[in-house]
GROMACS .gro file of C-alpha atoms in nm:
model
  443
    1ASN     CA    1  -2.430   2.586  -0.592
    2LYS     CA    2  -2.378   2.237  -0.721
    3LYS     CA    3  -2.687   2.049  -0.827
    4THR     CA    4  -2.747   1.745  -0.613
    5SER     CA    5  -2.758   1.398  -0.767
    6CYS     CA    6  -3.089   1.352  -0.583
    7SER     CA    7  -3.278   1.629  -0.765
    8PHE     CA    8  -3.116   1.555  -1.100
    9LEU     CA    9  -3.194   1.184  -1.090
   10SER     CA   10  -3.553   1.238  -0.982
   11ALA     CA   11  -3.612   1.443  -1.297
   12TYR     CA   12  -3.410   1.198  -1.504
   13HIS     CA   13  -3.623   0.901  -1.392
   14GLN     CA   14  -3.937   1.074  -1.516
   15ARG     CA   15  -3.789   1.117  -1.865
   16THR     CA   16  -3.649   0.766  -1.907
   17CYS     CA   17  -3.932   0.530  -1.810
   18ASN     CA   18  -4.024   0.443  -2.170
   19ASN     CA   19  -3.915   0.132  -2.358
   20PHE     CA   20  -3.550   0.128  -2.455
   21GLN     CA   21  -3.361   0.017  -2.762
   22VAL     CA   22  -3.104  -0.258  -2.724
   23SER     CA   23  -2.798  -0.222  -2.941
   24PRO     CA   24  -2.656  -0.534  -3.105
   25PRO     CA   25  -2.390  -0.729  -2.912
   26LEU     CA   26  -2.031  -0.619  -2.953
   27THR     CA   27  -1.762  -0.878  -3.013
   28ARG     CA   28  -1.445  -0.672  -3.052
   29GLY     CA   29  -1.237  -0.495  -2.793
   30PRO     CA   30  -1.197  -0.556  -2.421
   31SER     CA   31  -1.572  -0.538  -2.347
   32ALA     CA   32  -1.880  -0.686  -2.510
   33PHE     CA   33  -2.084  -0.399  -2.363
   34ILE     CA   34  -1.865  -0.097  -2.447
   35PRO     CA   35  -1.758  -0.004  -2.802
   36GLU     CA   36  -1.385  -0.055  -2.846
   37ASN     CA   37  -1.325   0.298  -2.966
   38GLU     CA   38  -1.493   0.440  -2.652
   39VAL     CA   39  -1.261   0.245  -2.423
   40MET     CA   40  -0.961   0.369  -2.619
   41GLN     CA   41  -1.087   0.728  -2.632
   42ALA     CA   42  -1.172   0.733  -2.263
   43ASN     CA   43  -0.833   0.619  -2.140
   44GLY     CA   44  -0.607   0.683  -2.435
   45LEU     CA   45  -0.396   0.395  -2.300
   46ASP     CA   46  -0.163   0.669  -2.185
   47GLU     CA   47   0.191   0.635  -2.060
   48ARG     CA   48   0.073   0.621  -1.698
   49THR     CA   49  -0.141   0.313  -1.768
   50ASN     CA   50   0.146   0.139  -1.946
   51LEU     CA   51   0.379   0.211  -1.655
   52LEU     CA   52   0.125   0.070  -1.409
   53VAL     CA   53   0.093  -0.247  -1.616
   54GLU     CA   54   0.470  -0.287  -1.636
   55GLU     CA   55   0.504  -0.247  -1.261
   56TYR     CA   56   0.203  -0.432  -1.125
   57SER     CA   57   0.061  -0.671  -1.387
   58THR     CA   58   0.122  -1.034  -1.292
   59SER     CA   59   0.054  -1.148  -1.648
   60GLY     CA   60   0.294  -0.899  -1.806
   61ARG     CA   61   0.034  -0.775  -2.054
   62LEU     CA   62  -0.244  -0.521  -2.080
   63ASP     CA   63  -0.541  -0.749  -2.020
   64ASN     CA   64  -0.904  -0.664  -2.087
   65ILE     CA   65  -0.991  -0.594  -1.723
   66THR     CA   66  -0.708  -0.343  -1.700
   67GLN     CA   67  -0.812  -0.174  -2.025
   68VAL     CA   68  -1.166  -0.119  -1.902
   69MET     CA   69  -1.057  -0.012  -1.554
   70SER     CA   70  -0.803   0.231  -1.700
   71ILE     CA   71  -1.096   0.455  -1.788
   72HIS     CA   72  -1.046   0.553  -1.422
   73THR     CA   73  -0.666   0.560  -1.394
   74GLN     CA   74  -0.661   0.685  -1.035
   75TYR     CA   75  -0.858   0.385  -0.920
   76LEU     CA   76  -0.663   0.147  -1.146
   77GLU     CA   77  -0.341   0.222  -0.961
   78SER     CA   78  -0.496   0.135  -0.623
   79PHE     CA   79  -0.649  -0.182  -0.768
   80LEU     CA   80  -0.331  -0.307  -0.936
   81ARG     CA   81  -0.114  -0.232  -0.632
   82SER     CA   82  -0.337  -0.424  -0.393
   83GLN     CA   83  -0.384  -0.717  -0.634
   84PHE     CA   84  -0.010  -0.737  -0.703
   85TYR     CA   85   0.060  -0.737  -0.330
   86MET     CA   86  -0.178  -1.023  -0.254
   87LEU     CA   87  -0.054  -1.231  -0.551
   88ARG     CA   88   0.319  -1.160  -0.569
   89MET     CA   89   0.465  -0.987  -0.263
   90ASP     CA   90   0.578  -1.148   0.061
   91GLY     CA   91   0.286  -1.307   0.240
   92PRO     CA   92   0.179  -1.612   0.440
   93LEU     CA   93   0.073  -1.827   0.141
   94PRO     CA   94   0.289  -1.989  -0.131
   95LEU     CA   95   0.241  -1.839  -0.477
   96PRO     CA   96   0.067  -2.143  -0.633
   97TYR     CA   97  -0.181  -2.151  -0.342
   98ARG     CA   98  -0.273  -1.789  -0.410
   99HIS     CA   99  -0.365  -1.859  -0.772
  100TYR     CA  100  -0.550  -2.180  -0.692
  101ILE     CA  101  -0.758  -1.995  -0.433
  102ALA     CA  102  -0.835  -1.737  -0.704
  103ILE     CA  103  -0.955  -2.023  -0.928
  104MET     CA  104  -1.175  -2.162  -0.650
  105ALA     CA  105  -1.326  -1.818  -0.589
  106ALA     CA  106  -1.392  -1.744  -0.957
  107ALA     CA  107  -1.549  -2.087  -1.006
  108ARG     CA  108  -1.828  -2.002  -0.758
  109HIS     CA  109  -1.957  -1.767  -1.030
  110GLN     CA  110  -1.850  -1.975  -1.331
  111CYS     CA  111  -1.611  -1.696  -1.431
  112SER     CA  112  -1.408  -1.866  -1.701
  113TYR     CA  113  -1.217  -1.544  -1.775
  114LEU     CA  114  -1.058  -1.537  -1.428
  115ILE     CA  115  -1.021  -1.916  -1.415
  116ASN     CA  116  -0.827  -1.917  -1.743
  117MET     CA  117  -0.606  -1.634  -1.624
  118HIS     CA  118  -0.516  -1.803  -1.295
  119VAL     CA  119  -0.473  -2.150  -1.443
  120ASP     CA  120  -0.191  -1.991  -1.643
  121GLU     CA  121  -0.050  -1.809  -1.341
  122PHE     CA  122  -0.079  -2.119  -1.123
  123LEU     CA  123   0.137  -2.319  -1.364
  124LYS     CA  124   0.385  -2.034  -1.416
  125THR     CA  125   0.445  -2.007  -1.042
  126GLY     CA  126   0.521  -2.378  -1.004
  127GLY     CA  127   0.176  -2.518  -0.933
  128ILE     CA  128   0.121  -2.892  -0.965
  129ALA     CA  129  -0.065  -2.954  -1.291
  130GLU     CA  130  -0.259  -3.247  -1.143
  131TRP     CA  131  -0.446  -3.005  -0.913
  132LEU     CA  132  -0.615  -2.863  -1.223
  133ASN     CA  133  -0.806  -3.191  -1.261
  134GLY     CA  134  -1.033  -3.078  -0.979
  135LEU     CA  135  -1.081  -3.040  -0.606
  136GLU     CA  136  -1.032  -3.409  -0.534
  137TYR     CA  137  -0.669  -3.373  -0.645
  138ILE     CA  138  -0.571  -3.087  -0.414
  139PRO     CA  139  -0.430  -3.104  -0.059
  140GLN     CA  140  -0.678  -3.136   0.226
  141ARG     CA  141  -0.580  -2.791   0.357
  142LEU     CA  142  -0.711  -2.631   0.038
  143LYS     CA  143  -1.020  -2.852   0.036
  144ASN     CA  144  -1.098  -2.722   0.383
  145LEU     CA  145  -1.151  -2.375   0.231
  146ASN     CA  146  -1.453  -2.494   0.031
  147GLU     CA  147  -1.705  -2.412   0.303
  148ILE     CA  148  -1.586  -2.059   0.372
  149ASN     CA  149  -1.547  -2.000  -0.003
  150LYS     CA  150  -1.911  -2.078  -0.078
  151LEU     CA  151  -2.040  -1.889   0.227
  152LEU     CA  152  -1.836  -1.579   0.148
  153ALA     CA  153  -1.944  -1.589  -0.216
  154HIS     CA  154  -2.317  -1.632  -0.159
  155ARG     CA  155  -2.429  -1.593   0.204
  156PRO     CA  156  -2.151  -1.435   0.411
  157TRP     CA  157  -2.386  -1.363   0.702
  158LEU     CA  158  -2.377  -1.735   0.785
  159ILE     CA  159  -2.004  -1.729   0.870
  160THR     CA  160  -1.941  -1.783   1.241
  161LYS     CA  161  -1.641  -1.818   1.470
  162GLU     CA  162  -1.698  -2.195   1.457
  163HIS     CA  163  -1.602  -2.192   1.087
  164ILE     CA  164  -1.281  -2.013   1.181
  165GLN     CA  165  -1.206  -2.250   1.469
  166LYS     CA  166  -1.253  -2.549   1.244
  167LEU     CA  167  -0.991  -2.415   1.000
  168VAL     CA  168  -0.730  -2.314   1.257
  169LYS     CA  169  -0.764  -2.606   1.498
  170THR     CA  170  -0.448  -2.801   1.574
  171GLY     CA  171  -0.359  -3.064   1.314
  172GLU     CA  172  -0.151  -3.126   1.006
  173ASN     CA  173  -0.407  -2.957   0.778
  174ASN     CA  174  -0.473  -2.652   0.993
  175TRP     CA  175  -0.442  -2.290   0.880
  176SER     CA  176  -0.255  -2.026   1.076
  177LEU     CA  177  -0.453  -1.705   1.125
  178PRO     CA  178  -0.222  -1.505   0.892
  179GLU     CA  179  -0.264  -1.772   0.622
  180LEU     CA  180  -0.640  -1.770   0.669
  181VAL     CA  181  -0.662  -1.391   0.645
  182HIS     CA  182  -0.456  -1.401   0.324
  183ALA     CA  183  -0.691  -1.666   0.184
  184VAL     CA  184  -1.004  -1.471   0.285
  185VAL     CA  185  -0.873  -1.154   0.121
  186LEU     CA  186  -0.808  -1.349  -0.200
  187LEU     CA  187  -1.150  -1.515  -0.195
  188ALA     CA  188  -1.333  -1.186  -0.138
  189HIS     CA  189  -1.122  -1.010  -0.402
  190TYR     CA  190  -1.199  -1.265  -0.673
  191HIS     CA  191  -1.566  -1.305  -0.588
  192ALA     CA  192  -1.599  -0.929  -0.627
  193LEU     CA  193  -1.380  -0.917  -0.937
  194ALA     CA  194  -1.607  -1.175  -1.101
  195SER     CA  195  -1.889  -0.923  -1.049
  196PHE     CA  196  -1.685  -0.662  -1.235
  197VAL     CA  197  -1.596  -0.904  -1.517
  198PHE     CA  198  -1.959  -0.996  -1.584
  199GLY     CA  199  -2.097  -0.651  -1.509
  200SER     CA  200  -1.860  -0.489  -1.758
  201GLY     CA  201  -1.897  -0.760  -2.022
  202ILE     CA  202  -1.523  -0.835  -2.022
  203ASN     CA  203  -1.435  -1.032  -2.336
  204PRO     CA  204  -1.203  -1.335  -2.334
  205GLU     CA  205  -0.839  -1.251  -2.402
  206ARG     CA  206  -0.754  -1.289  -2.769
  207ASP     CA  207  -0.443  -1.491  -2.698
  208PRO     CA  208  -0.549  -1.853  -2.770
  209ASP     CA  209  -0.282  -1.989  -2.536
  210THR     CA  210  -0.476  -1.876  -2.228
  211SER     CA  211  -0.751  -2.138  -2.250
  212ASN     CA  212  -0.559  -2.435  -2.104
  213GLY     CA  213  -0.845  -2.665  -2.187
  214VAL     CA  214  -1.100  -2.479  -1.975
  215ARG     CA  215  -1.404  -2.425  -2.195
  216LEU     CA  216  -1.556  -2.077  -2.203
  217ILE     CA  217  -1.892  -2.059  -2.027
  218ALA     CA  218  -2.205  -1.986  -2.226
  219VAL     CA  219  -2.409  -1.750  -2.011
  220ASN     CA  220  -2.783  -1.791  -2.042
  221ASN     CA  221  -2.989  -1.540  -2.239
  222PHE     CA  222  -3.239  -1.470  -1.964
  223CYS     CA  223  -3.314  -1.102  -1.909
  224VAL     CA  224  -3.516  -0.944  -1.629
  225CYS     CA  225  -3.551  -0.602  -1.787
  226ASP     CA  226  -3.923  -0.663  -1.848
  227LEU     CA  227  -3.972  -0.693  -1.472
  228ALA     CA  228  -3.912  -0.319  -1.452
  229ASN     CA  229  -4.249  -0.243  -1.614
  230ASP     CA  230  -4.446  -0.275  -1.289
  231ASN     CA  231  -4.458   0.082  -1.163
  232ASN     CA  232  -4.653  -0.013  -0.850
  233ILE     CA  233  -4.406  -0.258  -0.703
  234GLU     CA  234  -4.225  -0.013  -0.478
  235ASN     CA  235  -4.378   0.037  -0.138
  236ALA     CA  236  -4.470   0.397  -0.068
  237SER     CA  237  -4.331   0.363   0.282
  238LEU     CA  238  -3.983   0.344   0.132
  239THR     CA  239  -3.989   0.700   0.007
  240SER     CA  240  -3.798   0.962   0.198
  241SER     CA  241  -4.117   1.163   0.259
  242ASN     CA  242  -4.250   0.906   0.504
  243PHE     CA  243  -4.062   0.996   0.819
  244GLY     CA  244  -4.271   0.772   1.042
  245VAL     CA  245  -4.090   0.461   0.927
  246SER     CA  246  -3.781   0.371   1.130
  247VAL     CA  247  -3.440   0.311   0.976
  248ALA     CA  248  -3.459  -0.057   1.062
  249ARG     CA  249  -3.807  -0.087   0.912
  250ARG     CA  250  -3.699   0.079   0.588
  251PHE     CA  251  -3.392  -0.141   0.574
  252PHE     CA  252  -3.600  -0.461   0.600
  253LEU     CA  253  -3.865  -0.334   0.360
  254LEU     CA  254  -3.597  -0.261   0.104
  255ALA     CA  255  -3.429  -0.598   0.153
  256SER     CA  256  -3.764  -0.781   0.148
  257TYR     CA  257  -3.877  -0.597  -0.165
  258PHE     CA  258  -3.597  -0.743  -0.369
  259ALA     CA  259  -3.630  -1.082  -0.204
  260ILE     CA  260  -3.987  -1.095  -0.339
  261PHE     CA  261  -3.891  -0.933  -0.668
  262PHE     CA  262  -3.625  -1.192  -0.749
  263PHE     CA  263  -3.775  -1.495  -0.580
  264THR     CA  264  -3.895  -1.659  -0.901
  265ALA     CA  265  -3.700  -1.455  -1.153
  266PHE     CA  266  -3.436  -1.717  -1.229
  267ASP     CA  267  -3.436  -2.088  -1.287
  268ASP     CA  268  -3.152  -2.296  -1.149
  269GLU     CA  269  -2.861  -2.310  -1.388
  270ILE     CA  270  -2.643  -2.606  -1.473
  271VAL     CA  271  -2.279  -2.542  -1.395
  272SER     CA  272  -2.037  -2.618  -1.678
  273THR     CA  273  -1.868  -2.955  -1.636
  274ASP     CA  274  -1.528  -2.793  -1.692
  275VAL     CA  275  -1.578  -2.537  -1.416
  276SER     CA  276  -1.761  -2.767  -1.176
  277ARG     CA  277  -1.436  -2.952  -1.107
  278TYR     CA  278  -1.340  -2.649  -0.895
  279VAL     CA  279  -1.676  -2.620  -0.717
  280GLU     CA  280  -1.810  -2.806  -0.416
  281ASP     CA  281  -2.186  -2.793  -0.366
  282PRO     CA  282  -2.262  -2.612  -0.696
  283GLY     CA  283  -2.630  -2.578  -0.607
  284PHE     CA  284  -2.548  -2.348  -0.317
  285GLY     CA  285  -2.610  -1.985  -0.417
  286TYR     CA  286  -2.725  -1.648  -0.297
  287LYS     CA  287  -3.040  -1.657  -0.087
  288ASP     CA  288  -3.210  -1.327  -0.023
  289PHE     CA  289  -3.117  -1.195   0.317
  290ALA     CA  290  -3.476  -1.090   0.393
  291ARG     CA  291  -3.764  -1.314   0.291
  292ARG     CA  292  -4.128  -1.280   0.380
  293GLY     CA  293  -4.225  -1.451   0.702
  294GLU     CA  294  -3.875  -1.461   0.848
  295ASP     CA  295  -3.823  -1.298   1.186
  296HIS     CA  296  -3.512  -1.229   1.390
  297LEU     CA  297  -3.286  -1.179   1.090
  298PRO     CA  298  -2.917  -1.168   1.188
  299THR     CA  299  -2.866  -0.805   1.087
  300PHE     CA  300  -2.509  -0.682   1.083
  301ARG     CA  301  -2.522  -0.335   1.242
  302ALA     CA  302  -2.246  -0.147   1.065
  303GLN     CA  303  -2.172   0.063   1.374
  304ASP     CA  304  -2.090  -0.250   1.578
  305TYR     CA  305  -1.811  -0.368   1.349
  306THR     CA  306  -1.671  -0.126   1.095
  307TRP     CA  307  -1.390  -0.156   0.845
  308GLU     CA  308  -1.229   0.163   0.972
  309ASN     CA  309  -1.236   0.080   1.345
  310HIS     CA  310  -1.214  -0.299   1.349
  311GLY     CA  311  -1.151  -0.479   1.019
  312PHE     CA  312  -0.863  -0.260   0.904
  313SER     CA  313  -0.649  -0.307   1.215
  314LEU     CA  314  -0.715  -0.682   1.235
  315VAL     CA  315  -0.628  -0.756   0.875
  316ASN     CA  316  -0.320  -0.534   0.892
  317ARG     CA  317  -0.199  -0.709   1.208
  318LEU     CA  318  -0.233  -1.058   1.061
  319TYR     CA  319  -0.133  -0.981   0.700
  320SER     CA  320   0.105  -0.687   0.709
  321ASP     CA  321   0.028  -0.382   0.490
  322ILE     CA  322  -0.266  -0.531   0.299
  323GLY     CA  323  -0.499  -0.332   0.524
  324HIS     CA  324  -0.343  -0.004   0.407
  325LEU     CA  325  -0.372  -0.106   0.042
  326LEU     CA  326  -0.734  -0.219   0.075
  327ASP     CA  327  -0.825   0.092   0.272
  328GLU     CA  328  -0.675   0.314   0.002
  329LYS     CA  329  -0.871   0.125  -0.264
  330PHE     CA  330  -1.202   0.148  -0.073
  331ARG     CA  331  -1.154   0.520  -0.011
  332MET     CA  332  -1.049   0.584  -0.369
  333VAL     CA  333  -1.358   0.430  -0.527
  334TYR     CA  334  -1.597   0.575  -0.267
  335ASN     CA  335  -1.465   0.930  -0.313
  336LEU     CA  336  -1.397   0.915  -0.688
  337THR     CA  337  -1.599   1.179  -0.872
  338TYR     CA  338  -1.576   1.401  -1.175
  339ASN     CA  339  -1.879   1.609  -1.068
  340THR     CA  340  -2.060   1.510  -1.386
  341MET     CA  341  -2.371   1.308  -1.462
  342ALA     CA  342  -2.457   1.228  -1.825
  343THR     CA  343  -2.437   1.566  -2.002
  344HIS     CA  344  -2.462   1.766  -1.680
  345GLU     CA  345  -2.164   1.921  -1.508
  346ASP     CA  346  -2.104   2.058  -1.159
  347VAL     CA  347  -2.314   1.781  -1.001
  348ASP     CA  348  -2.252   1.660  -0.646
  349THR     CA  349  -2.269   1.279  -0.672
  350THR     CA  350  -2.196   1.206  -0.305
  351THR     CA  351  -2.546   1.086  -0.218
  352LEU     CA  352  -2.560   0.866  -0.529
  353ARG     CA  353  -2.229   0.698  -0.451
  354ARG     CA  354  -2.342   0.639  -0.094
  355ALA     CA  355  -2.673   0.492  -0.212
  356LEU     CA  356  -2.495   0.246  -0.445
  357PHE     CA  357  -2.253   0.135  -0.174
  358ASN     CA  358  -2.515   0.103   0.098
  359TYR     CA  359  -2.760  -0.078  -0.130
  360VAL     CA  360  -2.505  -0.354  -0.193
  361HIS     CA  361  -2.445  -0.380   0.181
  362CYS     CA  362  -2.821  -0.393   0.237
  363MET     CA  363  -2.846  -0.704   0.018
  364TYR     CA  364  -2.585  -0.864   0.242
  365GLY     CA  365  -2.768  -0.771   0.560
  366ILE     CA  366  -2.542  -0.483   0.666
  367ARG     CA  367  -2.745  -0.195   0.808
  368TYR     CA  368  -2.640   0.164   0.878
  369ASP     CA  369  -2.857   0.308   1.156
  370ASP     CA  370  -2.777   0.665   1.052
  371TYR     CA  371  -2.870   0.618   0.684
  372ASP     CA  372  -3.209   0.701   0.534
  373TYR     CA  373  -3.282   0.403   0.307
  374GLY     CA  374  -3.548   0.611   0.136
  375GLU     CA  375  -3.258   0.762  -0.059
  376VAL     CA  376  -3.205   0.431  -0.236
  377ASN     CA  377  -3.546   0.440  -0.402
  378GLN     CA  378  -3.517   0.810  -0.469
  379LEU     CA  379  -3.182   0.778  -0.646
  380LEU     CA  380  -3.173   0.431  -0.801
  381GLU     CA  381  -3.419   0.360  -1.079
  382ARG     CA  382  -3.575   0.015  -1.093
  383SER     CA  383  -3.370  -0.109  -1.389
  384LEU     CA  384  -3.053  -0.006  -1.206
  385LYS     CA  385  -3.164  -0.200  -0.898
  386VAL     CA  386  -3.217  -0.509  -1.112
  387TYR     CA  387  -2.870  -0.464  -1.258
  388ILE     CA  388  -2.707  -0.411  -0.917
  389LYS     CA  389  -2.881  -0.715  -0.771
  390THR     CA  390  -2.769  -0.933  -1.062
  391VAL     CA  391  -2.409  -0.809  -1.080
  392THR     CA  392  -2.364  -0.836  -0.705
  393CYS     CA  393  -2.545  -1.161  -0.627
  394TYR     CA  394  -2.571  -1.353  -0.956
  395PRO     CA  395  -2.301  -1.194  -1.176
  396GLU     CA  396  -2.290  -1.485  -1.422
  397ARG     CA  397  -2.649  -1.398  -1.522
  398THR     CA  398  -2.568  -1.042  -1.628
  399THR     CA  399  -2.661  -0.957  -1.987
  400LYS     CA  400  -2.589  -0.665  -2.217
  401ARG     CA  401  -2.957  -0.584  -2.216
  402MET     CA  402  -2.945  -0.530  -1.839
  403TYR     CA  403  -2.639  -0.309  -1.880
  404ASP     CA  404  -2.809  -0.107  -2.153
  405SER     CA  405  -3.140  -0.078  -1.964
  406TYR     CA  406  -3.033   0.175  -1.700
  407TRP     CA  407  -2.900   0.532  -1.731
  408ARG     CA  408  -2.934   0.521  -2.109
  409GLN     CA  409  -2.805   0.877  -2.157
  410PHE     CA  410  -2.502   0.824  -1.936
  411LYS     CA  411  -2.146   0.767  -2.053
  412HIS     CA  412  -1.992   0.420  -2.042
  413SER     CA  413  -1.723   0.557  -1.811
  414GLU     CA  414  -1.998   0.636  -1.558
  415LYS     CA  415  -2.132   0.282  -1.579
  416VAL     CA  416  -1.781   0.143  -1.528
  417HIS     CA  417  -1.760   0.367  -1.221
  418VAL     CA  418  -2.083   0.206  -1.094
  419ASN     CA  419  -1.928  -0.140  -1.145
  420LEU     CA  420  -1.618  -0.038  -0.948
  421LEU     CA  421  -1.839   0.079  -0.660
  422LEU     CA  422  -2.041  -0.245  -0.666
  423MET     CA  423  -1.723  -0.454  -0.671
  424GLU     CA  424  -1.563  -0.277  -0.375
  425ALA     CA  425  -1.884  -0.266  -0.173
  426ARG     CA  426  -1.922  -0.639  -0.221
  427MET     CA  427  -1.561  -0.711  -0.127
  428GLN     CA  428  -1.589  -0.498   0.186
  429ALA     CA  429  -1.913  -0.673   0.288
  430GLU     CA  430  -1.752  -1.017   0.259
  431LEU     CA  431  -1.446  -0.904   0.453
  432LEU     CA  432  -1.656  -0.755   0.733
  433TYR     CA  433  -1.835  -1.083   0.796
  434ALA     CA  434  -1.517  -1.292   0.780
  435LEU     CA  435  -1.310  -1.055   0.995
  436ARG     CA  436  -1.588  -1.024   1.252
  437ALA     CA  437  -1.590  -1.405   1.283
  438ILE     CA  438  -1.211  -1.406   1.327
  439THR     CA  439  -1.239  -1.133   1.593
  440ARG     CA  440  -1.497  -1.339   1.781
  441HIS     CA  441  -1.269  -1.642   1.758
  442LEU     CA  442  -0.989  -1.437   1.917
  443THR     CA  443  -1.201  -1.299   2.202
   0.00000   0.00000   0.00000
């Protein structure tokens, strides 16, 4: 019989709770976190990858994101197909709009890598150069996306049907529902992709022509790995052995635990002047879904509005075929497995993948009534939780030390797999809130 990820990880946690060594920063290759030779060895940049880039790359080159993702070629194909469709194929929005929306989304997390990329693409597709001076130079219709952009990026549970009604109301600057769905898909995609960029330490492209005057962001050196030394911080009631605690109670305990854990962990950061031109209300950021003393939290019960039964059909109806492409991508990353874990083979990783996905949704207030949240603490070590929280909610604060601090005996390809899961879980969470609001607007 296959070993379960649950039993393997429990033993693994016991062996890896000592202090860890941090390797020096890497400056070459597509990732600052992964040695260049390991990326090349893992994917071989085989013929299949090159064909995918030729067919689906909007930039026409093998960029650093693609190189790192190509460690998992099966997933890469789903990713590139869906991204190419939303950027280049027939759709409600003009091509320059699509790339400017990508810039607006990436700017919420100060992701200069994605901003640089889409500044180039914006100009290549006929965008008006003056718009790159900042939000005050863009049409009012695009300005009207600022509110939903910041809510989706940081607190999607606050999105209501009133936000949708405000955007689609009659007037010269209104959005049609198909246009709005296209915009929402782009915003969610690039918020989540920023998480992957920072979580994987994606290096700037070496081509100097991609900068277009947008200065690269210096990410702060703050690290929270020392917070993982408190072995008493987890509440015993979160363990799977305590069956007296209800699913809802465990869900809120888990969410509240990290609300407390991160409440004072970070100081406010100053947004780069160059990036702030694309950001309205830069001080608005993630606020923990569950804080002490708050009652009547607006929990999103996953069974009430699911991607499979509700979101998929709505998005496909308003933005033809994108639902199929997104669904394929979600399924691909959720089911992707090589039945290995570090040096161990024949391991069933199903429960681990589910814990990663559901933990991200937990931080966004999405609760699964049929899931035992005790699994999260059983399977995810504390340093991994810190990493997940940072990559998902504050990706611009991710450091190599955080990346190195968890699963130290695991392969880089396995950590990239984690980042793919986090990215897709985040994107799906944002889409569920936005699509639920659109459904309520329609009913």
